[in-house]
Short mmCIF file of C-alpha atoms in Angstrom, two decimals:
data_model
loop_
_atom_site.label_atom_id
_atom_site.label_comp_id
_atom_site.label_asym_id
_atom_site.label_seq_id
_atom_site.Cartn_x
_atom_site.Cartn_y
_atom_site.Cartn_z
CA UNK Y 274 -31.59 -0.59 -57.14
CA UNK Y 275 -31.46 1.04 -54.00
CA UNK Y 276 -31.11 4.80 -53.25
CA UNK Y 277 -30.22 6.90 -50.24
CA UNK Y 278 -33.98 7.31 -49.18
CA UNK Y 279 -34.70 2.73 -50.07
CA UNK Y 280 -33.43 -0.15 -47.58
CA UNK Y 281 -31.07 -1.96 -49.76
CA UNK Y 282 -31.85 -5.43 -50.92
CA UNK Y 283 -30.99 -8.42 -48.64
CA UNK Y 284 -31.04 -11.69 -49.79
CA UNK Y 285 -30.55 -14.41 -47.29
CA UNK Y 286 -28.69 -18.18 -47.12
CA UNK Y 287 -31.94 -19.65 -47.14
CA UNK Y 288 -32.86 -17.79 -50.25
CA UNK Y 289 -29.91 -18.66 -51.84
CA UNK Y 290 -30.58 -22.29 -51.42
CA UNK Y 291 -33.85 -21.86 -53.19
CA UNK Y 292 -32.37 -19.94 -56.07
CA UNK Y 293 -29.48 -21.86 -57.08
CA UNK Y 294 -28.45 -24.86 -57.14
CA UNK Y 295 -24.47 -26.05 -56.86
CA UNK Y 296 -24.38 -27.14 -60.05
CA UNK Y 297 -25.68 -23.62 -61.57
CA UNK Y 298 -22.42 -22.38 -58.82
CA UNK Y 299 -19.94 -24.66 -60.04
CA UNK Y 300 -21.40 -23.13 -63.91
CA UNK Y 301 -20.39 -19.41 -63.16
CA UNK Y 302 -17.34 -20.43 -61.08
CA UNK Y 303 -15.92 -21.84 -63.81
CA UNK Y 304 -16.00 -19.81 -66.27
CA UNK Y 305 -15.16 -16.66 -63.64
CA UNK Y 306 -11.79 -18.66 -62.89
CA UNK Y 307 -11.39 -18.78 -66.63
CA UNK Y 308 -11.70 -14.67 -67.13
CA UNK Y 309 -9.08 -14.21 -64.35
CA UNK Y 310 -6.55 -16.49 -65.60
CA UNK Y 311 -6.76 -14.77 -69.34
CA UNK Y 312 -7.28 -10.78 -68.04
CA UNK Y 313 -10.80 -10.45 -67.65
CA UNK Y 314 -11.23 -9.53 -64.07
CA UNK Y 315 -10.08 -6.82 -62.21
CA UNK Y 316 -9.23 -7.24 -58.22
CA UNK Y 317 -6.56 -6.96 -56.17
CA UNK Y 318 -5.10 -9.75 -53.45
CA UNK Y 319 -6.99 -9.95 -50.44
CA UNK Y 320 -6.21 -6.74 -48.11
CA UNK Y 321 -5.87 -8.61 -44.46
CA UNK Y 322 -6.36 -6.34 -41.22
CA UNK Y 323 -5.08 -8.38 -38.11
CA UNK Y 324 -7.16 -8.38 -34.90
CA UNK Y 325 -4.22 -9.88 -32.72
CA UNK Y 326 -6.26 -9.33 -28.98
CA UNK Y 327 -8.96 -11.96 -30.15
CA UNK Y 328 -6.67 -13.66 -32.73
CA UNK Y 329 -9.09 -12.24 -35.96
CA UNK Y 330 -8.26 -11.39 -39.71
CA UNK Y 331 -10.59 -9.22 -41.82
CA UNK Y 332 -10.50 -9.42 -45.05
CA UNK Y 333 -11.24 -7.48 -47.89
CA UNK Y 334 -12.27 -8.76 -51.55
CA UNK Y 335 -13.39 -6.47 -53.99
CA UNK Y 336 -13.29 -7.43 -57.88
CA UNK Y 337 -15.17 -6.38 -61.32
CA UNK Y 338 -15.45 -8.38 -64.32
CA UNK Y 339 -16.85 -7.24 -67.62
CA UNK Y 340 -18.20 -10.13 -69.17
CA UNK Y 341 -19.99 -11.19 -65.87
CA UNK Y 342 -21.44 -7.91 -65.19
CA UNK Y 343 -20.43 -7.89 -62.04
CA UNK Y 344 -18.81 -5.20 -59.33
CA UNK Y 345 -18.20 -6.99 -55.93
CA UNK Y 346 -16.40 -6.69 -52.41
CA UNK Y 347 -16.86 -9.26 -49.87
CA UNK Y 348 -16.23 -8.58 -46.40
CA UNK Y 349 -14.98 -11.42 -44.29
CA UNK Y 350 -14.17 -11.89 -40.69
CA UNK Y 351 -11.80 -15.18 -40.10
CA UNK Y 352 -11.69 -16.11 -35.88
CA UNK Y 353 -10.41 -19.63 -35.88
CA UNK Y 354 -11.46 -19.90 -31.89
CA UNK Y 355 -14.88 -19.14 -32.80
CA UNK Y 356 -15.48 -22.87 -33.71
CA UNK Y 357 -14.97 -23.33 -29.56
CA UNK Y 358 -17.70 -20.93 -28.90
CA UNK Y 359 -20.32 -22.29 -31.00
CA UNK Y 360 -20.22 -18.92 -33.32
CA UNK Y 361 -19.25 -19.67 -36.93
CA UNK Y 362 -14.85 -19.33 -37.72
CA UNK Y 363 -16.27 -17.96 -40.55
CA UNK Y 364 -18.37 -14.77 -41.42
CA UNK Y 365 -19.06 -12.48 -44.35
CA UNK Y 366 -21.62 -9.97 -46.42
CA UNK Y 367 -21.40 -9.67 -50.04
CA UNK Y 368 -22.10 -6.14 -51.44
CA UNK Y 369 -23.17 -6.21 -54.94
CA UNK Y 370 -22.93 -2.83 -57.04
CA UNK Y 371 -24.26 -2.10 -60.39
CA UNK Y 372 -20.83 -2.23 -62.71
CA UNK Y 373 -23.08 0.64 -65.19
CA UNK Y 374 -23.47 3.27 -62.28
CA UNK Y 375 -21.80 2.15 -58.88
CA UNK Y 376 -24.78 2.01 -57.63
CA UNK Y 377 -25.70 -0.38 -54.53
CA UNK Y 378 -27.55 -3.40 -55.73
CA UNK Y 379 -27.90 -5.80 -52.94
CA UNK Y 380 -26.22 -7.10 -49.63
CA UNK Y 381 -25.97 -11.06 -49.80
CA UNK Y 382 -24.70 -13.34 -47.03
CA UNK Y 383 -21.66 -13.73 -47.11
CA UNK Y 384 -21.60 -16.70 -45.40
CA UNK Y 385 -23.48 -19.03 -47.91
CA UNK Y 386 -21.96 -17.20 -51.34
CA UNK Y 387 -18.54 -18.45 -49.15
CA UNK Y 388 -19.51 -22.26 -48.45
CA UNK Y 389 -20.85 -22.62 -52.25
CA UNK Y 390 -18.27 -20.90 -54.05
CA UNK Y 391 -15.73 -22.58 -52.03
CA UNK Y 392 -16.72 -26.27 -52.80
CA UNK Y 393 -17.71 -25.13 -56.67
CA UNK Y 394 -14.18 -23.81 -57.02
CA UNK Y 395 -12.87 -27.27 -55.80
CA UNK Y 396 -14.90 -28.72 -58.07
CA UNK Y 397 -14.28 -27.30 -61.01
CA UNK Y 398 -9.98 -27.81 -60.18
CA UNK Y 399 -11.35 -31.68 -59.93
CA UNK Y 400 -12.63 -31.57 -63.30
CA UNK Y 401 -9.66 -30.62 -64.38
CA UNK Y 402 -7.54 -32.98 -62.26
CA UNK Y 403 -9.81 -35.81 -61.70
CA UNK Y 404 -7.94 -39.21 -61.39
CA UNK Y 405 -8.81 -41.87 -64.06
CA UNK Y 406 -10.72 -44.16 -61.77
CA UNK Y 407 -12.16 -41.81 -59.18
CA UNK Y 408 -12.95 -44.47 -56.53
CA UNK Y 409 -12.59 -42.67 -52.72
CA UNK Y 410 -13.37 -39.17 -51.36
CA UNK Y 411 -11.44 -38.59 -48.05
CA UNK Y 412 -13.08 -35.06 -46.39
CA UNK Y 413 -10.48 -33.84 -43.58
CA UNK Y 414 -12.58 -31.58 -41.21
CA UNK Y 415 -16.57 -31.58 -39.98
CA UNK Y 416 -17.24 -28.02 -40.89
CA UNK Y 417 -19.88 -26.23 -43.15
CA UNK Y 418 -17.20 -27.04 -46.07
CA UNK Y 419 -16.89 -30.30 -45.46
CA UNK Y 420 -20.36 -30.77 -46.14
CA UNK Y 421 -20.16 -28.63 -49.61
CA UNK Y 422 -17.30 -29.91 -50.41
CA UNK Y 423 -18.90 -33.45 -50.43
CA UNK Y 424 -21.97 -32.03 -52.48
CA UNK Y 425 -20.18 -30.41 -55.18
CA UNK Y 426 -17.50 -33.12 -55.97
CA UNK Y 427 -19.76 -35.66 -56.16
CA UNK Y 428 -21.45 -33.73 -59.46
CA UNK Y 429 -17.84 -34.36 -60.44
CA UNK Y 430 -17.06 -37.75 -59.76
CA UNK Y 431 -19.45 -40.72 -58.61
CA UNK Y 432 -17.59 -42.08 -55.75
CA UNK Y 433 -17.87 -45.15 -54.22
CA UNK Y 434 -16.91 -44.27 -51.00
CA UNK Y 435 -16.38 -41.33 -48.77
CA UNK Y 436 -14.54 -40.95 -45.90
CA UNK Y 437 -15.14 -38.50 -43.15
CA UNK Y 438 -12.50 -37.70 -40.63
CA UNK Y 439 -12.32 -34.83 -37.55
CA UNK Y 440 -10.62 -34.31 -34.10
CA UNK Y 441 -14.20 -34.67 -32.58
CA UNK Y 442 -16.07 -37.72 -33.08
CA UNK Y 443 -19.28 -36.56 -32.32
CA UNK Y 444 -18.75 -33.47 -35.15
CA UNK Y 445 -17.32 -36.41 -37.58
CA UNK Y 446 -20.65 -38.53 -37.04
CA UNK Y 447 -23.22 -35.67 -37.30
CA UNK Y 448 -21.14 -34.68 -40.35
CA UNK Y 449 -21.49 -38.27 -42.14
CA UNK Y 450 -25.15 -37.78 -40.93
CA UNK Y 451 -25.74 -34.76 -42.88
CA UNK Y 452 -23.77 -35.57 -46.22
CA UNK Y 453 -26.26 -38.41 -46.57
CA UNK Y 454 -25.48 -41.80 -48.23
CA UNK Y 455 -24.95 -45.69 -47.87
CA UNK Y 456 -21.26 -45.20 -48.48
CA UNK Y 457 -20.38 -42.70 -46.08
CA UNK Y 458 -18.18 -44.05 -43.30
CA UNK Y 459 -16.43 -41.96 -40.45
CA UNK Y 460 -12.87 -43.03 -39.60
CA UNK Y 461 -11.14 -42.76 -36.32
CA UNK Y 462 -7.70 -42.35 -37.54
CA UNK Y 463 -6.33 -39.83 -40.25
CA UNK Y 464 -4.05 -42.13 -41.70
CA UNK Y 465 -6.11 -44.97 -42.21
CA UNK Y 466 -8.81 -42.69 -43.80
CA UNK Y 467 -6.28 -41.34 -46.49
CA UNK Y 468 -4.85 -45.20 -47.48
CA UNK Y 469 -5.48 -45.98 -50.76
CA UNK Y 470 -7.70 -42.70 -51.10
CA UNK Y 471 -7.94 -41.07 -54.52
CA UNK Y 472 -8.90 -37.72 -53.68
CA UNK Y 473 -8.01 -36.11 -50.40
CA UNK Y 474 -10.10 -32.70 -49.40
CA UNK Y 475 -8.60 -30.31 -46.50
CA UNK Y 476 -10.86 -28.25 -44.99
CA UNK Y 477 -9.98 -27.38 -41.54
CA UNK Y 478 -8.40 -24.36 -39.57
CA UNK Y 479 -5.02 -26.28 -38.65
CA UNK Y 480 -1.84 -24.50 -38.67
CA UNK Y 481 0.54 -27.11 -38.70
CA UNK Y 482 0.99 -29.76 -41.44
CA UNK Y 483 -1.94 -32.67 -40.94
CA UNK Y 484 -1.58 -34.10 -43.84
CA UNK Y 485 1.38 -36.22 -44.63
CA UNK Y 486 2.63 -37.42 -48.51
CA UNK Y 487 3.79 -40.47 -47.39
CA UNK Y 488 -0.08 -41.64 -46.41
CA UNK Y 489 -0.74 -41.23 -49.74
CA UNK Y 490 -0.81 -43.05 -52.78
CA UNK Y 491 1.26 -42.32 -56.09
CA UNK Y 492 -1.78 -40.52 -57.90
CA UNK Y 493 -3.39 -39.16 -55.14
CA UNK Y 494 -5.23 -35.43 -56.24
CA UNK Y 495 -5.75 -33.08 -52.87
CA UNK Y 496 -7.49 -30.25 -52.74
CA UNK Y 497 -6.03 -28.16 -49.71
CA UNK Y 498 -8.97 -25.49 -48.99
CA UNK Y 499 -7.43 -24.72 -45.23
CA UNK Y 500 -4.50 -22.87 -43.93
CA UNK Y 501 -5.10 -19.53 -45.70
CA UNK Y 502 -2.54 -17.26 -44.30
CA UNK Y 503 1.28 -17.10 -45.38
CA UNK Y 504 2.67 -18.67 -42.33
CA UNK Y 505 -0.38 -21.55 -41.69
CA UNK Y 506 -0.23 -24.92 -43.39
CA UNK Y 507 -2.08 -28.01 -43.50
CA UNK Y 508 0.25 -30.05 -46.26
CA UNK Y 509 3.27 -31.00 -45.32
CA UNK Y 510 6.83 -30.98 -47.12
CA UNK Y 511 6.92 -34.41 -48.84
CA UNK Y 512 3.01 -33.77 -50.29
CA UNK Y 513 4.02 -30.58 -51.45
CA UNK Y 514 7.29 -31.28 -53.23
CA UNK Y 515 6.42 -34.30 -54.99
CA UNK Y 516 3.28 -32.75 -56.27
CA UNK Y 517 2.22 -30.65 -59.47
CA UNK Y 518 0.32 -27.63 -58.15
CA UNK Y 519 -2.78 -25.62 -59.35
CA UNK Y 520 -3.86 -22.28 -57.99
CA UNK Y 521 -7.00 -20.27 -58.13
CA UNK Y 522 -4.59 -17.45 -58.15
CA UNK Y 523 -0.81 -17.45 -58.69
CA UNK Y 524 -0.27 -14.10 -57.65
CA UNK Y 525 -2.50 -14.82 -54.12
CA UNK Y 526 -0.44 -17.79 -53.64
CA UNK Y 527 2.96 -16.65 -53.63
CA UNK Y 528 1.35 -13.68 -51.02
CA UNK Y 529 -0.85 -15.93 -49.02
CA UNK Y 530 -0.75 -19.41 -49.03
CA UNK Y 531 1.31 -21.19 -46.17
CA UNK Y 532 1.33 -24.42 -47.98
CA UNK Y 533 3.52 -23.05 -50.95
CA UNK Y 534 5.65 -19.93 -49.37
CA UNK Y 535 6.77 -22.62 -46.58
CA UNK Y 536 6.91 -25.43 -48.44
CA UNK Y 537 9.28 -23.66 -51.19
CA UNK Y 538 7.82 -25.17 -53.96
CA UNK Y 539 6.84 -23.95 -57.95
CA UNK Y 540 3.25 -23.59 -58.82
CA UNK Y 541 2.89 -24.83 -62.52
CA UNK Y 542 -0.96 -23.77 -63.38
CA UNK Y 543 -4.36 -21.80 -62.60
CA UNK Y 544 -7.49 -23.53 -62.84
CA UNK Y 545 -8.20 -21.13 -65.10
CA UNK Y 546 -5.69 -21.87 -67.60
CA UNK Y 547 -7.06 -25.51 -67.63
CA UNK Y 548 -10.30 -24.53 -67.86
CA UNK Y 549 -9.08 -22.77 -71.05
CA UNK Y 550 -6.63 -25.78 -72.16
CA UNK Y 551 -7.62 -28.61 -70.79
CA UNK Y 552 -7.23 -31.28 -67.72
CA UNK Y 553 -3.52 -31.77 -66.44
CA UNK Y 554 -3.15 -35.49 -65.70
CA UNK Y 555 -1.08 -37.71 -63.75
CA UNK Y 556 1.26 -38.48 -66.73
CA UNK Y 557 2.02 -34.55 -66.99
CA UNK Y 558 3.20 -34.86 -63.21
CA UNK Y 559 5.23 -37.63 -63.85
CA UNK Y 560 7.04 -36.38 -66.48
CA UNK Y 561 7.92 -33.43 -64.09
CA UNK Y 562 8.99 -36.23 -61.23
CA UNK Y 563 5.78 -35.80 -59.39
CA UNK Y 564 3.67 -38.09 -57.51
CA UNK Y 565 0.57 -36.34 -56.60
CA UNK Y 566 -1.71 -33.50 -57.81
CA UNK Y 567 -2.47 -30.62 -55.76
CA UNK Y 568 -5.09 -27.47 -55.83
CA UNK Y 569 -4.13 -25.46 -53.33
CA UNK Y 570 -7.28 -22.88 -52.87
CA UNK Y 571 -7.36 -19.90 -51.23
CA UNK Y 572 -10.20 -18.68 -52.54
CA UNK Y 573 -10.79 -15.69 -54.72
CA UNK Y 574 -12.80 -12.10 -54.77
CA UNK Y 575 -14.02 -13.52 -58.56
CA UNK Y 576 -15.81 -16.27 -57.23
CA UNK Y 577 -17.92 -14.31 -54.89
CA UNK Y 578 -18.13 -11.82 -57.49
CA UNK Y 579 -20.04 -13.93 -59.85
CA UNK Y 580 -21.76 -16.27 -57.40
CA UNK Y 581 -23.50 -12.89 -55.83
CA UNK Y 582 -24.53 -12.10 -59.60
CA UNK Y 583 -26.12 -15.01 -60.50
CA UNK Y 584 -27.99 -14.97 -57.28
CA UNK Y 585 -29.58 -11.70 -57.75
CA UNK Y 586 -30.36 -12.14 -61.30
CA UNK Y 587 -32.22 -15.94 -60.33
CA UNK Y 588 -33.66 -13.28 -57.52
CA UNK Y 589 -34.88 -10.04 -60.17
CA UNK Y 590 -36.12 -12.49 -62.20
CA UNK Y 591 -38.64 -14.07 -59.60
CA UNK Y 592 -39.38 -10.31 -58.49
CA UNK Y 593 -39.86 -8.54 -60.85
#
């Protein structure tokens, strides 16, 4: 615990990676999405302060939650031309407080607690909306998510294939590189990578529709992770009206998300709630006259909340 007259406690990305695994993220993810759907967590939606001159958004994400003893704010900077300057689009600190006292328990970076609680979020939505036969992973984007995103889902689903698709061919190659596997393949053309796909990630900084429901097949789930302001998208109209939607967060959604507020369209269910009550399935969407699934994620103060906890307790428990 750290005092006026004590550095606090930093813990690192690269000590992160040695604490926890994905798996143990996806673990406390789940059942932090579950507390928030049902009462359990306390936080606000994300407060956004603009930075028009260099085209920035801060954002701030505090949130408690009883039964995951944990009291957290996250602090994150979004600057979607940082990607052109070889600095990161994305960056944030994690400060960790002792729910007992207030007092300050640890900084974390923000960055990492981010790209894992991310993916495990989209996971954990895939569990829950995974199609019957599971066959192709389409990643849209080259980015630190992509790369999550392909470790996490495939706890959830064995794939046979996964496509990788980006603007830059050189980022879409080193991408492949990284995720690792015989049945990786990079595609040249957006379209062609999403035919006959059965689950479609987003994970770019586009603010225009780039992904189109006709390219898709009748059962298609996507997991939109992008566009994360009210007036940015990355799904366009006939995806988003002939889909059933999940949330991390209603109440975000109907504030933040582009996707929806443009799109005019209902959201029918929080992860949470089918963590709770079980997978929604293709036959539930077309009973409502839908023809794809959709979790649009915006990402939530709760996940960082309890991904920051279980890293310092894996941490404490090797120090002390």
């Amino acid at each position: 615990m750290a005092h006026s007259d004590n550095p606090p406690l930093y813990i690192s990305g690269k000590q992160m990676r040695d604490l926890v695994t994905m798996a143990d993220v996806i673990g406390v993810v789940e059942k932090g999405l579950k507390a928030f759907s049902f009462g359990g967590v306390v936080q606000p939606v994300r407060s956004v302060v603009k930075v028009p001159e260099y085209n920035g958004l801060l954002g701030l994400m505090p949130s408690y939650c009883n039964s995951a003893n944990t009291l957290a704010t996250k602090i994150i900077t979004l600057y979607p031309d940082n990607g052109d300057k070889g600095i990161p689009t994305h960056q944030a600190i994690v400060i960790l407080q002792d729910p007992l006292s207030g007092s300050l328990l640890a900084l974390l970076d923000g960055d990492s607690i981010t790209t894992m609680r991310t993916a495990a979020a989209s996971a954990v939505a895939l569990k829950y909306m995974k199609p019957s036969n599971p066959g192709v992973l389409c990643i849209v984007g080259t980015g630190v998510q992509a790369r999550s995103h392909a470790e996490a889902l495939r706890l959830i689903c064995n794939f046979e294939e996964v496509r990788i698709w980006g603007r830059n061919p050189e980022r879409a190659s080193q991408c492949a590189a990284d995720i690792g596997g015989h049945n990786v393949k990079v595609f040249q053309d957006l379209q062609t990578a999403c035919k006959d796909a059965d689950v479609i990630v987003t994970v770019t900084i586009a603010t225009e529709p780039i992904l189109k429901g006709d390219w898709l097949k009748d059962g298609a789930v996507v997991i939109g992770v992008g566009a994360c302001t009210s007036v940015w998208r990355e799904l366009d109209d006939t995806l988003m009206k002939n889909a059933l939607i999940v949330v991390d967060s209603k109440e975000a959604a109907a504030k933040e998300a582009g996707d929806i507020i443009l799109g005019n369209v209902e959201i029918h269910y929080e992860v949470g709630e089918l963590v709770a009550k079980g997978p929604v399935t293709m036959e539930t969407a077309h009973s409502l006259g839908k023809r794809f699934l959709v979790f649009k994620s915006l990402g939530i103060a709760i996940e960082d909340a309890v991904t920051g906890r279980l890293v310092y307790d894996k941490y404490m428990n090797l120090h002390t």
